[in-house]
Amino acid sequence: MDNWKKQFEESYLRNEFSTAYSLRQSHLPNKLYRYRVCRSSKDLLRRIDEMEGRIHFSKVEELNDPFEACCLCGKQAEIYETHLNNVMVSTMQQEELSDREKLDIIKKSVEALYDDTNKFMQSGLRIACFSTEKNNTALWAHYADQFKGLCFEYCQ
């Protein structure tokens, strides 16, 4: 990870938002690109809006990646699972449950937490994707209808 990104993350997590904002602003590229499809009148209206400066943000369910905007909790998940394990196991020890049954309950609880978190995150979330490259063959092929679409350039 670039040093400034690490500094940004640390500043942000310490609630030093003005420092994080300054770091981000000083490292933004001068130009960004967005590859777009233009197959229908609906697409054309969106592209005209984009040419006028209004960017379309897609709903998560409109995206082609089923894992887009999924919450991956990493170490936080491990901490939660350990806590849940300690609390639930001590509570369940009063009952006659096998270790396997206890682990199944914990696993289902963690999965339910992930599902609820992801549903909440995705419910109001909208996404717009940009690139720092204007001549990326894979992006032209995938996001601009096999080279038949458009690539917008956004300048700072």
Rosetta silent file (secondary structure, phi, psi, omega in degrees, C-alpha in Angstrom):
SEQUENCE: MDNWKKQFEESYLRNEFSTAYSLRQSHLPNKLYRYRVCRSSKDLLRRIDEMEGRIHFSKVEELNDPFEACCLCGKQAEIYETHLNNVMVSTMQQEELSDREKLDIIKKSVEALYDDTNKFMQSGLRIACFSTEKNNTALWAHYADQFKGLCFEYCQ
SCORE:     score description
SCORE:     0.000 S_00000001
   1 L     0.000  136.527  177.045    0.000    0.000    0.000 S_00000001
   2 L   -58.381  147.826 -177.931    1.284    3.467   -0.851 S_00000001
   3 H   -58.183  -41.110 -178.476    2.490    5.380    2.188 S_00000001
   4 H   -65.790  -32.090  178.917   -0.087    8.152    1.752 S_00000001
   5 H   -67.847  -38.530  177.270   -2.907    5.573    1.688 S_00000001
   6 H   -65.395  -43.815  177.344   -1.708    4.150    4.992 S_00000001
   7 H   -62.060  -41.423  178.048   -1.538    7.673    6.439 S_00000001
   8 H   -59.004  -50.394 -178.302   -5.031    8.366    5.075 S_00000001
   9 H   -59.470  -46.610 -179.616   -6.435    5.206    6.670 S_00000001
  10 H   -63.014  -43.452  178.789   -4.795    5.921   10.027 S_00000001
  11 H   -62.762  -44.827 -178.818   -5.984    9.543   10.034 S_00000001
  12 H   -62.100  -45.171 -178.583   -9.498    8.542    9.068 S_00000001
  13 H   -69.537  -20.926  174.997   -9.715    5.855   11.743 S_00000001
  14 L   -90.262    9.358 -178.395   -8.496    8.374   14.359 S_00000001
  15 L    63.498   25.988  175.491  -11.352   10.689   13.262 S_00000001
  16 L   -94.088   70.855 -170.549   -8.826   13.189   11.880 S_00000001
  17 H   -67.590  -35.192 -179.384  -11.014   13.853    8.877 S_00000001
  18 H   -67.191  -37.426  176.650   -9.431   17.124    7.746 S_00000001
  19 H   -66.122  -46.371  179.442   -5.997   15.455    7.593 S_00000001
  20 H   -60.700  -44.269 -179.660   -7.430   12.456    5.728 S_00000001
  21 H   -61.167  -44.567 -179.824   -9.314   14.753    3.325 S_00000001
  22 H   -62.430  -42.901  177.803   -6.167   16.796    2.588 S_00000001
  23 H   -60.510  -47.295 -179.484   -4.152   13.651    1.918 S_00000001
  24 H   -62.149  -46.949 -177.895   -6.785   12.291   -0.432 S_00000001
  25 H   -60.637  -38.187 -176.787   -7.194   15.581   -2.280 S_00000001
  26 H   -74.583  -13.021 -178.457   -3.451   15.961   -2.813 S_00000001
  27 H  -113.860    4.716  176.736   -3.215   12.481   -4.357 S_00000001
  28 L   -68.421  140.266  176.931   -6.253   12.468   -6.619 S_00000001
  29 L   -68.934  155.104  179.716   -5.350   12.041  -10.290 S_00000001
  30 L   -69.069  -27.957 -179.423   -5.942   15.024  -12.567 S_00000001
  31 E  -133.795  143.239  172.378   -8.135   12.927  -14.853 S_00000001
  32 E  -127.498  154.351 -177.569  -10.497   10.009  -14.359 S_00000001
  33 E  -127.354  148.255  178.138  -12.250    7.958  -17.027 S_00000001
  34 E  -135.920  120.940 -179.870  -15.540    6.146  -17.106 S_00000001
  35 E   -88.622  133.273 -173.020  -16.413    3.545  -19.732 S_00000001
  36 E  -137.388  145.491  174.042  -20.094    3.416  -20.631 S_00000001
  37 L   -83.738  150.488  174.160  -22.513    1.359  -22.717 S_00000001
  38 L  -146.514   78.195 -175.212  -24.907    3.133  -25.077 S_00000001
  39 L  -106.824  -22.108 -172.083  -27.320    0.554  -26.545 S_00000001
  40 L  -133.935  173.158  177.465  -30.782    1.963  -25.835 S_00000001
  41 H   -65.146  -33.465  176.558  -32.686    5.225  -25.505 S_00000001
  42 H   -63.235  -45.982  176.797  -32.451    4.829  -21.715 S_00000001
  43 H   -60.411  -43.481 -178.003  -28.655    4.505  -22.000 S_00000001
  44 H   -61.454  -43.008  178.403  -28.560    7.503  -24.342 S_00000001
  45 H   -62.043  -40.714  177.497  -30.507    9.674  -21.871 S_00000001
  46 H   -64.023  -41.039 -179.099  -28.102    8.678  -19.098 S_00000001
  47 H   -66.150  -38.771  177.401  -25.106    9.492  -21.318 S_00000001
  48 H   -62.844  -43.696  175.871  -26.564   12.912  -22.176 S_00000001
  49 H   -57.805  -41.727 -179.537  -27.023   13.551  -18.452 S_00000001
  50 H   -66.957  -37.076  177.469  -23.404   12.526  -17.904 S_00000001
  51 H   -64.286  -27.287  178.596  -22.221   14.859  -20.668 S_00000001
  52 L   -89.568    6.091  174.444  -24.014   17.631  -18.786 S_00000001
  53 L    97.753    1.310  178.191  -22.151   16.728  -15.590 S_00000001
  54 L   -97.970  114.919 -175.468  -24.717   14.515  -13.842 S_00000001
  55 L   -89.289  132.896  176.348  -23.130   11.169  -13.019 S_00000001
  56 L   -83.120  126.265  174.627  -25.293    8.055  -12.905 S_00000001
  57 L  -107.429  122.427 -177.511  -24.755    5.919   -9.805 S_00000001
  58 E   -79.400  147.371  170.724  -25.999    2.341  -10.227 S_00000001
  59 E   -71.787  150.970 -177.306  -27.952    0.470   -7.612 S_00000001
  60 H   -57.848  -39.171 -178.222  -26.018   -2.515   -6.253 S_00000001
  61 H   -69.317  -12.883  176.382  -28.525   -4.980   -7.727 S_00000001
  62 H   -83.584  -10.235 -175.115  -27.854   -3.509  -11.210 S_00000001
  63 L   -83.830  156.719 -175.417  -24.185   -4.516  -11.033 S_00000001
  64 L   -87.866   -8.492 -178.812  -22.790   -7.699  -12.563 S_00000001
  65 L  -102.233  113.515 -177.458  -20.706   -8.776   -9.539 S_00000001
  66 L   -64.835  -15.749  179.915  -22.810  -10.525   -6.866 S_00000001
  67 L   -99.306    3.440  178.924  -20.152   -9.694   -4.255 S_00000001
  68 L   -59.867  131.527  177.105  -20.088   -5.987   -5.060 S_00000001
  69 L    66.033   20.840  173.907  -20.453   -3.920   -1.895 S_00000001
  70 L   -79.734  142.355  179.863  -20.406   -6.969    0.362 S_00000001
  71 L   -83.943  121.271  174.103  -19.070   -6.346    3.810 S_00000001
  72 L  -114.273  111.765 -168.621  -15.980   -8.370    4.607 S_00000001
  73 L   -84.922  -14.077  176.545  -15.215   -7.817    8.258 S_00000001
  74 L    54.868 -127.141 -176.898  -11.746   -9.389    8.489 S_00000001
  75 H   -63.601  -31.094  177.859  -10.264   -9.144   11.972 S_00000001
  76 H   -61.332  -36.552  178.678  -13.445   -7.544   13.289 S_00000001
  77 H   -65.720  -40.547  178.634  -15.293  -10.728   12.354 S_00000001
  78 H   -62.960  -41.707  178.604  -12.765  -12.816   14.255 S_00000001
  79 H   -63.254  -45.470  179.179  -13.192  -10.598   17.332 S_00000001
  80 H   -61.342  -44.553 -178.087  -16.988  -10.850   17.066 S_00000001
  81 H   -63.620  -40.751  178.085  -16.840  -14.607   16.591 S_00000001
  82 H   -63.336  -45.939  178.965  -14.548  -15.019   19.628 S_00000001
  83 H   -61.540  -47.384 -179.453  -16.840  -12.834   21.747 S_00000001
  84 H   -60.865  -41.489  178.669  -19.923  -14.656   20.530 S_00000001
  85 H   -59.805  -48.635 -178.897  -18.233  -17.979   21.178 S_00000001
  86 H   -62.138  -47.600 -177.793  -17.351  -17.008   24.760 S_00000001
  87 H   -67.350  -49.593 -175.541  -20.794  -15.597   25.578 S_00000001
  88 H   -69.236  -39.214 -178.974  -22.841  -18.263   23.850 S_00000001
  89 H   -65.694  -42.359  179.557  -20.766  -21.197   25.015 S_00000001
  90 H   -66.166  -35.355  177.803  -20.917  -20.076   28.634 S_00000001
  91 H   -70.432  -41.819 -175.897  -24.681  -19.538   28.281 S_00000001
  92 H   -77.761  -15.194 -179.629  -25.211  -22.809   26.460 S_00000001
  93 L   -62.426  -22.534  177.886  -23.104  -24.789   28.902 S_00000001
  94 L   -71.246  -22.822  179.278  -26.137  -24.827   31.126 S_00000001
  95 L   -97.254  166.405  179.268  -27.918  -26.775   28.425 S_00000001
  96 L   -94.829   77.098  177.681  -27.049  -30.203   27.121 S_00000001
  97 L  -115.553  143.370  176.296  -25.657  -29.266   23.717 S_00000001
  98 L   -75.147  162.008  176.579  -22.763  -30.940   21.974 S_00000001
  99 H   -57.998  -37.945  179.505  -19.764  -28.861   20.917 S_00000001
 100 H   -62.562  -43.741  179.307  -20.872  -29.357   17.314 S_00000001
 101 H   -64.612  -39.415  178.033  -24.333  -27.941   18.048 S_00000001
 102 H   -63.518  -45.234  179.317  -22.786  -24.937   19.832 S_00000001
 103 H   -63.821  -37.837  177.003  -20.467  -24.256   16.882 S_00000001
 104 H   -62.530  -42.168  178.541  -23.395  -24.520   14.449 S_00000001
 105 H   -63.313  -43.798  179.804  -25.352  -21.930   16.463 S_00000001
 106 H   -64.015  -45.623 -179.986  -22.344  -19.596   16.516 S_00000001
 107 H   -59.721  -44.756  179.271  -21.723  -20.050   12.783 S_00000001
 108 H   -64.358  -36.765  178.695  -25.377  -19.305   11.951 S_00000001
 109 H   -65.400  -43.231  179.346  -25.294  -16.198   14.168 S_00000001
 110 H   -66.118  -43.795  178.818  -22.189  -14.853   12.425 S_00000001
 111 H   -62.541  -39.420  177.551  -23.642  -15.584    8.974 S_00000001
 112 H   -63.829  -39.317  177.621  -26.895  -13.839    9.935 S_00000001
 113 H   -62.524  -46.227  177.578  -24.892  -10.805   11.078 S_00000001
 114 H   -59.609  -47.034 -178.863  -23.044  -10.691    7.737 S_00000001
 115 H   -60.337  -46.753 -179.853  -26.297  -11.075    5.784 S_00000001
 116 H   -64.138  -41.579  179.084  -28.060   -8.342    7.756 S_00000001
 117 H   -62.917  -45.497 -179.484  -25.056   -6.027    7.479 S_00000001
 118 H   -65.039  -42.110  178.530  -24.787   -6.571    3.714 S_00000001
 119 H   -61.601  -42.056  179.060  -28.516   -6.044    3.141 S_00000001
 120 H   -65.073  -46.760 -178.392  -28.376   -2.811    5.142 S_00000001
 121 H   -61.531  -41.405 -174.057  -25.225   -1.593    3.353 S_00000001
 122 H   -81.945  -17.837 -173.689  -26.579   -2.397   -0.091 S_00000001
 123 H   -62.677  -38.308 -179.239  -30.109   -1.084    0.413 S_00000001
 124 L  -115.340    6.070 -175.025  -29.271    2.574   -0.117 S_00000001
 125 L   -82.911  138.811  173.131  -25.886    2.259   -1.722 S_00000001
 126 E  -130.924  147.630 -172.153  -25.181    3.406   -5.256 S_00000001
 127 E  -130.635  140.391  170.830  -21.890    2.993   -7.078 S_00000001
 128 L  -130.001  129.032 -176.288  -20.068    4.709   -9.937 S_00000001
 129 L  -107.162  138.673 -179.669  -16.771    3.229  -11.133 S_00000001
 130 L  -129.964  164.565  178.259  -13.911    5.179  -12.661 S_00000001
 131 E  -132.098  157.614  172.765  -10.459    4.377  -13.998 S_00000001
 132 L   -92.805    0.548 -178.166   -7.212    6.279  -14.250 S_00000001
 133 L  -114.971  134.861  177.506   -6.674    4.730  -17.720 S_00000001
 134 L  -100.313  -11.641 -178.364   -8.400    5.808  -20.922 S_00000001
 135 L  -121.805   48.293 -179.926   -6.985    3.120  -23.208 S_00000001
 136 L   -95.434  112.921 -175.558   -7.602   -0.044  -21.237 S_00000001
 137 H   -58.265  -43.320 -178.734   -8.675   -2.792  -23.638 S_00000001
 138 H   -64.154  -39.997  179.349  -10.399   -4.883  -20.963 S_00000001
 139 H   -69.294  -40.384  175.690  -12.443   -1.907  -19.726 S_00000001
 140 H   -59.696  -44.070 -177.481  -13.425   -0.930  -23.268 S_00000001
 141 H   -67.845  -44.884 -172.525  -14.530   -4.507  -23.945 S_00000001
 142 H   -83.205  -44.847 -172.791  -16.377   -5.091  -20.700 S_00000001
 143 H  -101.104   -9.788 -179.904  -17.870   -1.715  -19.757 S_00000001
 144 L  -122.719   38.353  170.862  -18.197   -0.035  -23.156 S_00000001
 145 L    53.457   55.821  177.438  -19.993   -2.771  -25.079 S_00000001
 146 L    54.952   47.730  176.143  -17.020   -4.343  -26.870 S_00000001
 147 L    75.494    9.101 -179.907  -15.572   -0.969  -27.967 S_00000001
 148 L   -98.101   -6.934 -176.256  -18.967    0.333  -29.192 S_00000001
 149 L   -92.553 -147.757 -175.462  -19.659    2.529  -26.173 S_00000001
 150 E  -127.317  158.553  171.596  -18.159    5.714  -24.805 S_00000001
 151 E  -130.034  115.475  179.569  -15.357    6.720  -22.488 S_00000001
 152 E   -89.085  141.090  175.759  -15.913    9.924  -20.527 S_00000001
 153 E  -108.700  126.714  177.608  -12.978   11.963  -19.298 S_00000001
 154 E  -111.832  124.843 -178.575  -13.393   13.854  -16.016 S_00000001
 155 E  -107.781  145.963  179.769  -10.866   16.579  -15.246 S_00000001
 156 L   -77.281    0.000    0.000  -10.066   18.024  -11.873 S_00000001
